mmCIF file of C-alpha atoms in Angstrom:
data_model
loop_
_atom_site.group_PDB
_atom_site.id
_atom_site.type_symbol
_atom_site.label_atom_id
_atom_site.label_comp_id
_atom_site.label_asym_id
_atom_site.label_seq_id
_atom_site.Cartn_x
_atom_site.Cartn_y
_atom_site.Cartn_z
ATOM 1 C CA ALA G 1 -15.194 8.815 1.562
ATOM 2 C CA GLN G 2 -13.202 7.364 -1.304
ATOM 3 C CA THR G 3 -13.787 3.389 -1.477
ATOM 4 C CA VAL G 4 -11.924 1.068 -4.355
ATOM 5 C CA THR G 5 -13.681 -2.081 -5.397
ATOM 6 C CA GLN G 6 -11.707 -5.018 -6.650
ATOM 7 C CA SER G 7 -14.635 -7.315 -7.711
ATOM 8 C CA GLN G 8 -12.675 -10.560 -8.608
ATOM 9 C CA PRO G 9 -11.072 -12.231 -5.866
ATOM 10 C CA GLU G 10 -9.085 -14.143 -7.774
ATOM 11 C CA MET G 11 -8.294 -14.613 -11.509
ATOM 12 C CA SER G 12 -5.883 -17.292 -13.492
ATOM 13 C CA VAL G 13 -4.320 -17.029 -16.932
ATOM 14 C CA GLN G 14 -1.834 -19.385 -18.747
ATOM 15 C CA GLU G 15 1.709 -18.303 -19.094
ATOM 16 C CA ALA G 16 1.953 -15.822 -22.267
ATOM 17 C CA GLU G 17 -1.714 -15.029 -22.469
ATOM 18 C CA THR G 18 -2.752 -11.551 -21.625
ATOM 19 C CA VAL G 19 -5.376 -11.191 -18.630
ATOM 20 C CA THR G 20 -7.100 -7.977 -17.119
ATOM 21 C CA LEU G 21 -7.748 -7.285 -13.503
ATOM 22 C CA SER G 22 -10.590 -5.082 -12.537
ATOM 23 C CA CYS G 23 -10.793 -2.179 -10.477
ATOM 24 C CA THR G 24 -13.458 0.798 -9.840
ATOM 25 C CA TYR G 25 -13.371 3.220 -7.110
ATOM 26 C CA ASP G 26 -15.748 5.846 -6.101
ATOM 27 C CA THR G 27 -14.895 9.566 -5.234
ATOM 28 C CA SER G 28 -16.239 13.308 -5.655
ATOM 29 C CA GLU G 29 -12.774 14.833 -6.580
ATOM 30 C CA SER G 30 -11.352 15.276 -10.054
ATOM 31 C CA ASP G 31 -7.814 15.171 -9.190
ATOM 32 C CA TYR G 32 -6.413 12.034 -7.664
ATOM 33 C CA TYR G 33 -3.952 9.279 -8.220
ATOM 34 C CA LEU G 34 -4.667 5.690 -9.050
ATOM 35 C CA PHE G 35 -1.750 2.808 -8.656
ATOM 36 C CA TRP G 36 -1.699 -0.966 -9.055
ATOM 37 C CA TYR G 37 0.828 -2.500 -6.501
ATOM 38 C CA LYS G 38 1.772 -6.120 -6.559
ATOM 39 C CA GLN G 39 2.210 -8.174 -3.735
ATOM 40 C CA PRO G 40 3.899 -11.529 -4.023
ATOM 41 C CA PRO G 41 4.247 -14.491 -1.395
ATOM 42 C CA SER G 42 7.478 -12.527 -0.189
ATOM 43 C CA ARG G 43 4.864 -10.064 0.816
ATOM 44 C CA GLN G 44 6.824 -7.068 -0.430
ATOM 45 C CA MET G 45 4.693 -4.330 -1.972
ATOM 46 C CA ILE G 46 5.996 -3.426 -5.398
ATOM 47 C CA LEU G 47 4.480 -0.649 -7.345
ATOM 48 C CA VAL G 48 3.350 -1.864 -10.859
ATOM 49 C CA ILE G 49 2.015 1.280 -12.303
ATOM 50 C CA ARG G 50 0.772 4.656 -11.774
ATOM 51 C CA GLN G 51 -1.934 7.369 -13.471
ATOM 52 C CA GLU G 52 -2.364 10.678 -12.646
ATOM 53 C CA ALA G 53 -6.046 11.505 -13.220
ATOM 54 C CA TYR G 54 -5.727 14.879 -15.297
ATOM 55 C CA LYS G 55 -4.220 12.582 -17.844
ATOM 56 C CA GLN G 56 -6.286 11.155 -20.456
ATOM 57 C CA GLN G 57 -3.524 8.757 -21.903
ATOM 58 C CA ASN G 58 -3.369 5.758 -19.958
ATOM 59 C CA ALA G 59 0.055 4.547 -18.470
ATOM 60 C CA THR G 60 1.970 1.924 -19.625
ATOM 61 C CA GLU G 61 5.046 0.229 -17.873
ATOM 62 C CA ASN G 62 6.605 -2.734 -20.361
ATOM 63 C CA ARG G 63 3.668 -5.414 -20.004
ATOM 64 C CA PHE G 64 1.450 -3.878 -18.036
ATOM 65 C CA SER G 65 -0.847 -1.199 -19.177
ATOM 66 C CA VAL G 66 -3.917 0.343 -17.921
ATOM 67 C CA ASN G 67 -7.462 1.399 -19.034
ATOM 68 C CA PHE G 68 -8.390 4.747 -17.133
ATOM 69 C CA GLN G 69 -11.839 5.404 -17.740
ATOM 70 C CA LYS G 70 -12.407 8.915 -15.394
ATOM 71 C CA ALA G 71 -16.137 9.153 -16.154
ATOM 72 C CA ALA G 72 -17.017 5.440 -15.313
ATOM 73 C CA LYS G 73 -14.352 5.743 -12.201
ATOM 74 C CA SER G 74 -12.697 2.521 -13.659
ATOM 75 C CA PHE G 75 -8.979 1.600 -13.654
ATOM 76 C CA SER G 76 -8.310 -2.032 -14.998
ATOM 77 C CA LEU G 77 -4.939 -3.534 -15.216
ATOM 78 C CA LYS G 78 -3.917 -5.564 -18.287
ATOM 79 C CA ILE G 79 -0.890 -8.015 -18.176
ATOM 80 C CA SER G 80 0.397 -8.954 -21.343
ATOM 81 C CA ASP G 81 2.411 -12.001 -22.129
ATOM 82 C CA SER G 82 2.056 -13.162 -18.388
ATOM 83 C CA GLN G 83 4.776 -14.592 -16.644
ATOM 84 C CA LEU G 84 5.167 -17.101 -14.101
ATOM 85 C CA GLY G 85 6.776 -14.492 -11.961
ATOM 86 C CA ASP G 86 3.991 -12.382 -12.421
ATOM 87 C CA ALA G 87 1.364 -14.698 -9.815
ATOM 88 C CA ALA G 88 1.070 -12.585 -6.801
ATOM 89 C CA MET G 89 -1.861 -10.695 -5.004
ATOM 90 C CA TYR G 90 -2.682 -7.090 -6.985
ATOM 91 C CA PHE G 91 -3.784 -4.132 -5.176
ATOM 92 C CA CYS G 92 -5.698 -1.118 -6.666
ATOM 93 C CA ALA G 93 -4.963 1.943 -4.835
ATOM 94 C CA TYR G 94 -6.469 5.581 -5.067
ATOM 95 C CA VAL G 95 -5.017 8.594 -3.298
ATOM 96 C CA SER G 96 -6.394 12.370 -3.503
ATOM 97 C CA ALA G 97 -4.231 15.294 -4.456
ATOM 98 C CA GLY G 98 -5.868 17.322 -1.723
ATOM 99 C CA GLY G 99 -8.183 17.624 1.014
ATOM 100 C CA THR G 100 -8.231 15.481 4.333
ATOM 101 C CA SER G 101 -7.351 12.572 2.246
ATOM 102 C CA TYR G 102 -3.674 13.975 1.609
ATOM 103 C CA GLY G 103 -1.479 11.419 0.980
ATOM 104 C CA LYS G 104 -3.722 8.560 2.314
ATOM 105 C CA LEU G 105 -3.766 5.652 0.063
ATOM 106 C CA THR G 106 -6.850 3.804 -0.005
ATOM 107 C CA PHE G 107 -6.753 0.143 -1.035
ATOM 108 C CA GLY G 108 -9.185 -2.043 -2.843
ATOM 109 C CA GLN G 109 -9.309 -5.767 -1.466
ATOM 110 C CA GLY G 110 -7.052 -7.400 -3.613
ATOM 111 C CA THR G 111 -7.010 -9.811 -6.713
ATOM 112 C CA ILE G 112 -4.561 -13.034 -6.367
ATOM 113 C CA LEU G 113 -3.292 -13.777 -9.687
ATOM 114 C CA THR G 114 -2.650 -17.347 -10.424
ATOM 115 C CA VAL G 115 -0.345 -17.891 -13.760
ATOM 116 C CA HIS G 116 -0.219 -21.465 -15.007
ATOM 117 C CA PRO G 117 2.470 -22.780 -17.260
ATOM 118 C CA ASP Q 1 20.830 -0.816 -0.585
ATOM 119 C CA THR Q 2 17.408 -1.168 0.937
ATOM 120 C CA ALA Q 3 15.382 1.759 0.409
ATOM 121 C CA VAL Q 4 12.874 1.557 3.239
ATOM 122 C CA SER Q 5 13.807 -1.337 5.902
ATOM 123 C CA GLN Q 6 11.842 -2.580 8.673
ATOM 124 C CA THR Q 7 12.815 -4.095 11.932
ATOM 125 C CA PRO Q 8 12.070 -6.772 13.114
ATOM 126 C CA LYS Q 9 10.567 -8.912 10.179
ATOM 127 C CA TYR Q 10 8.943 -11.022 12.352
ATOM 128 C CA LEU Q 11 7.620 -10.699 15.886
ATOM 129 C CA VAL Q 12 6.115 -13.276 18.487
ATOM 130 C CA THR Q 13 4.687 -12.100 21.613
ATOM 131 C CA GLN Q 14 2.289 -12.612 24.426
ATOM 132 C CA MET Q 15 -1.090 -10.632 24.962
ATOM 133 C CA GLY Q 16 -0.321 -7.729 27.118
ATOM 134 C CA ASN Q 17 3.376 -6.934 26.207
ATOM 135 C CA ASP Q 18 4.464 -3.653 24.682
ATOM 136 C CA LYS Q 19 6.535 -3.894 21.575
ATOM 137 C CA SER Q 20 8.149 -1.302 18.684
ATOM 138 C CA ILE Q 21 8.817 -2.040 15.316
ATOM 139 C CA LYS Q 22 11.389 0.378 13.660
ATOM 140 C CA CYS Q 23 11.257 2.043 10.160
ATOM 141 C CA GLU Q 24 13.579 3.663 8.241
ATOM 142 C CA GLN Q 25 13.964 5.320 4.504
ATOM 143 C CA ASN Q 26 17.049 6.363 2.888
ATOM 144 C CA LEU Q 27 15.451 7.792 -0.047
ATOM 145 C CA GLY Q 28 15.450 11.396 1.309
ATOM 146 C CA HIS Q 29 11.624 11.408 1.532
ATOM 147 C CA ASP Q 30 9.682 13.968 3.464
ATOM 148 C CA THR Q 31 6.871 11.312 4.580
ATOM 149 C CA MET Q 32 6.358 8.443 6.046
ATOM 150 C CA TYR Q 33 3.692 5.815 6.752
ATOM 151 C CA TRP Q 34 2.325 3.116 8.604
ATOM 152 C CA TYR Q 35 -0.277 0.697 7.063
ATOM 153 C CA LYS Q 36 -1.570 -2.365 8.749
ATOM 154 C CA GLN Q 37 -2.775 -5.643 6.904
ATOM 155 C CA ASP Q 38 -5.134 -7.780 8.490
ATOM 156 C CA SER Q 39 -5.492 -11.633 8.010
ATOM 157 C CA LYS Q 40 -7.633 -11.085 5.116
ATOM 158 C CA LYS Q 41 -4.995 -9.051 3.268
ATOM 159 C CA PHE Q 42 -6.752 -5.843 3.551
ATOM 160 C CA LEU Q 43 -4.248 -2.748 3.735
ATOM 161 C CA LYS Q 44 -5.350 0.223 5.979
ATOM 162 C CA ILE Q 45 -3.351 3.329 6.994
ATOM 163 C CA MET Q 46 -2.823 3.966 10.309
ATOM 164 C CA PHE Q 47 -0.438 7.143 10.526
ATOM 165 C CA SER Q 48 1.340 9.403 8.515
ATOM 166 C CA TYR Q 49 4.290 11.796 9.225
ATOM 167 C CA ASN Q 50 5.565 14.786 7.315
ATOM 168 C CA ASN Q 51 9.145 16.070 8.016
ATOM 169 C CA LYS Q 52 8.500 14.382 11.759
ATOM 170 C CA GLU Q 53 4.905 15.947 12.034
ATOM 171 C CA LEU Q 54 1.728 14.224 12.282
ATOM 172 C CA ILE Q 55 -0.575 14.440 9.323
ATOM 173 C CA ILE Q 56 -2.874 11.654 9.401
ATOM 174 C CA ASN Q 57 -4.251 9.672 12.382
ATOM 175 C CA GLU Q 58 -6.812 7.439 11.478
ATOM 176 C CA THR Q 59 -9.046 5.382 13.876
ATOM 177 C CA VAL Q 60 -6.463 3.591 15.779
ATOM 178 C CA PRO Q 61 -6.385 2.420 19.350
ATOM 179 C CA ASN Q 62 -4.530 4.877 21.381
ATOM 180 C CA ARG Q 63 -2.221 1.905 22.155
ATOM 181 C CA PHE Q 64 -0.677 2.619 19.280
ATOM 182 C CA SER Q 65 1.729 5.728 19.113
ATOM 183 C CA PRO Q 66 3.915 6.332 16.431
ATOM 184 C CA LYS Q 67 7.171 8.327 16.570
ATOM 185 C CA SER Q 68 9.359 10.389 14.411
ATOM 186 C CA PRO Q 69 12.798 11.088 15.610
ATOM 187 C CA ASP Q 70 13.554 12.530 12.270
ATOM 188 C CA LYS Q 71 12.254 12.373 8.682
ATOM 189 C CA ALA Q 72 14.461 9.201 7.845
ATOM 190 C CA HIS Q 73 12.741 7.271 10.524
ATOM 191 C CA LEU Q 74 8.877 6.244 11.763
ATOM 192 C CA ASN Q 75 8.849 4.117 14.783
ATOM 193 C CA LEU Q 76 5.309 2.433 15.923
ATOM 194 C CA HIS Q 77 5.065 1.515 19.753
ATOM 195 C CA ILE Q 78 2.275 -0.847 20.879
ATOM 196 C CA ASN Q 79 1.128 -0.864 24.171
ATOM 197 C CA SER Q 80 -0.641 -3.709 25.938
ATOM 198 C CA LEU Q 81 -0.711 -6.158 23.071
ATOM 199 C CA GLU Q 82 -4.048 -7.448 21.994
ATOM 200 C CA LEU Q 83 -4.731 -10.822 19.668
ATOM 201 C CA GLY Q 84 -6.568 -8.446 17.368
ATOM 202 C CA ASP Q 85 -3.191 -6.875 16.799
ATOM 203 C CA SER Q 86 -1.821 -9.721 15.086
ATOM 204 C CA ALA Q 87 -1.140 -8.533 11.430
ATOM 205 C CA VAL Q 88 1.414 -7.360 8.987
ATOM 206 C CA TYR Q 89 2.468 -3.745 9.409
ATOM 207 C CA PHE Q 90 4.446 -1.792 6.626
ATOM 208 C CA CYS Q 91 5.955 1.108 6.544
ATOM 209 C CA ALA Q 92 5.938 3.452 3.511
ATOM 210 C CA SER Q 93 7.390 6.936 2.660
ATOM 211 C CA SER Q 94 7.150 9.143 -0.402
ATOM 212 C CA GLN Q 95 8.674 12.221 -1.832
ATOM 213 C CA LEU Q 96 7.648 15.868 -1.247
ATOM 214 C CA ASN Q 97 4.309 16.175 0.394
ATOM 215 C CA GLY Q 98 2.708 12.500 -0.213
ATOM 216 C CA VAL Q 99 0.526 13.670 -2.634
ATOM 217 C CA GLY Q 100 0.043 11.778 -5.706
ATOM 218 C CA GLU Q 101 3.652 10.799 -5.356
ATOM 219 C CA THR Q 102 4.465 7.189 -5.308
ATOM 220 C CA GLN Q 103 4.802 5.116 -1.883
ATOM 221 C CA TYR Q 104 7.381 2.803 -1.151
ATOM 222 C CA PHE Q 105 6.987 0.126 1.032
ATOM 223 C CA GLY Q 106 9.290 -1.689 3.362
ATOM 224 C CA PRO Q 107 9.324 -5.606 3.681
ATOM 225 C CA GLY Q 108 6.527 -5.454 6.632
ATOM 226 C CA THR Q 109 6.707 -6.899 9.917
ATOM 227 C CA ARG Q 110 4.652 -9.645 10.869
ATOM 228 C CA LEU Q 111 3.227 -9.683 14.435
ATOM 229 C CA LEU Q 112 1.700 -12.335 15.936
ATOM 230 C CA VAL Q 113 -0.220 -11.995 19.667
ATOM 231 C CA LEU Q 114 -0.300 -15.167 21.341
#
């Protein structure tokens, strides 16, 4: 079974600084997708970034970028120029491209990010 | 327009009652999901429907019964509610068959069983 591990329960960053959230996953499959979702206090789950495993290029969305290391099964999220609105719980998630995990998102435990002004 | 909506947003009820949560998506997606987020914020899938057909049914008590009248709606009915059912329930939807496609989440329904 696939598992996703976020080893940092909490992280903090100063406004305008950069922070990296860690995520590792375990899978025997070669084709899959990885996601970072953000959950602010409003509890809405918001997609931050998506990575296809077959793409070597790291995904980027404005101030958010990932460091995808397929061999190491690592998928970290870098937030540059942190803003107060980035404060939230961040979830790393995995979905297989096939098999019995078809369409099923497996989430990590989450990392609470605090942004200090 | 809200892409994925859930009603109600809050639900407080007594043990033993039966309750339903409704979900609707206006994104034209084929696949819909129910997730449960427990008190420790851990998210776990419960069910998934693709074009009204159940495709994922995780180990969930049979007191939970999803129903999909059409591909834009997925409801969750819970019988004989227990204290441990207290959680936030999220509906989500995705395009095509849901494989690798981004899942869009509803605002969640916070269920409190007293």
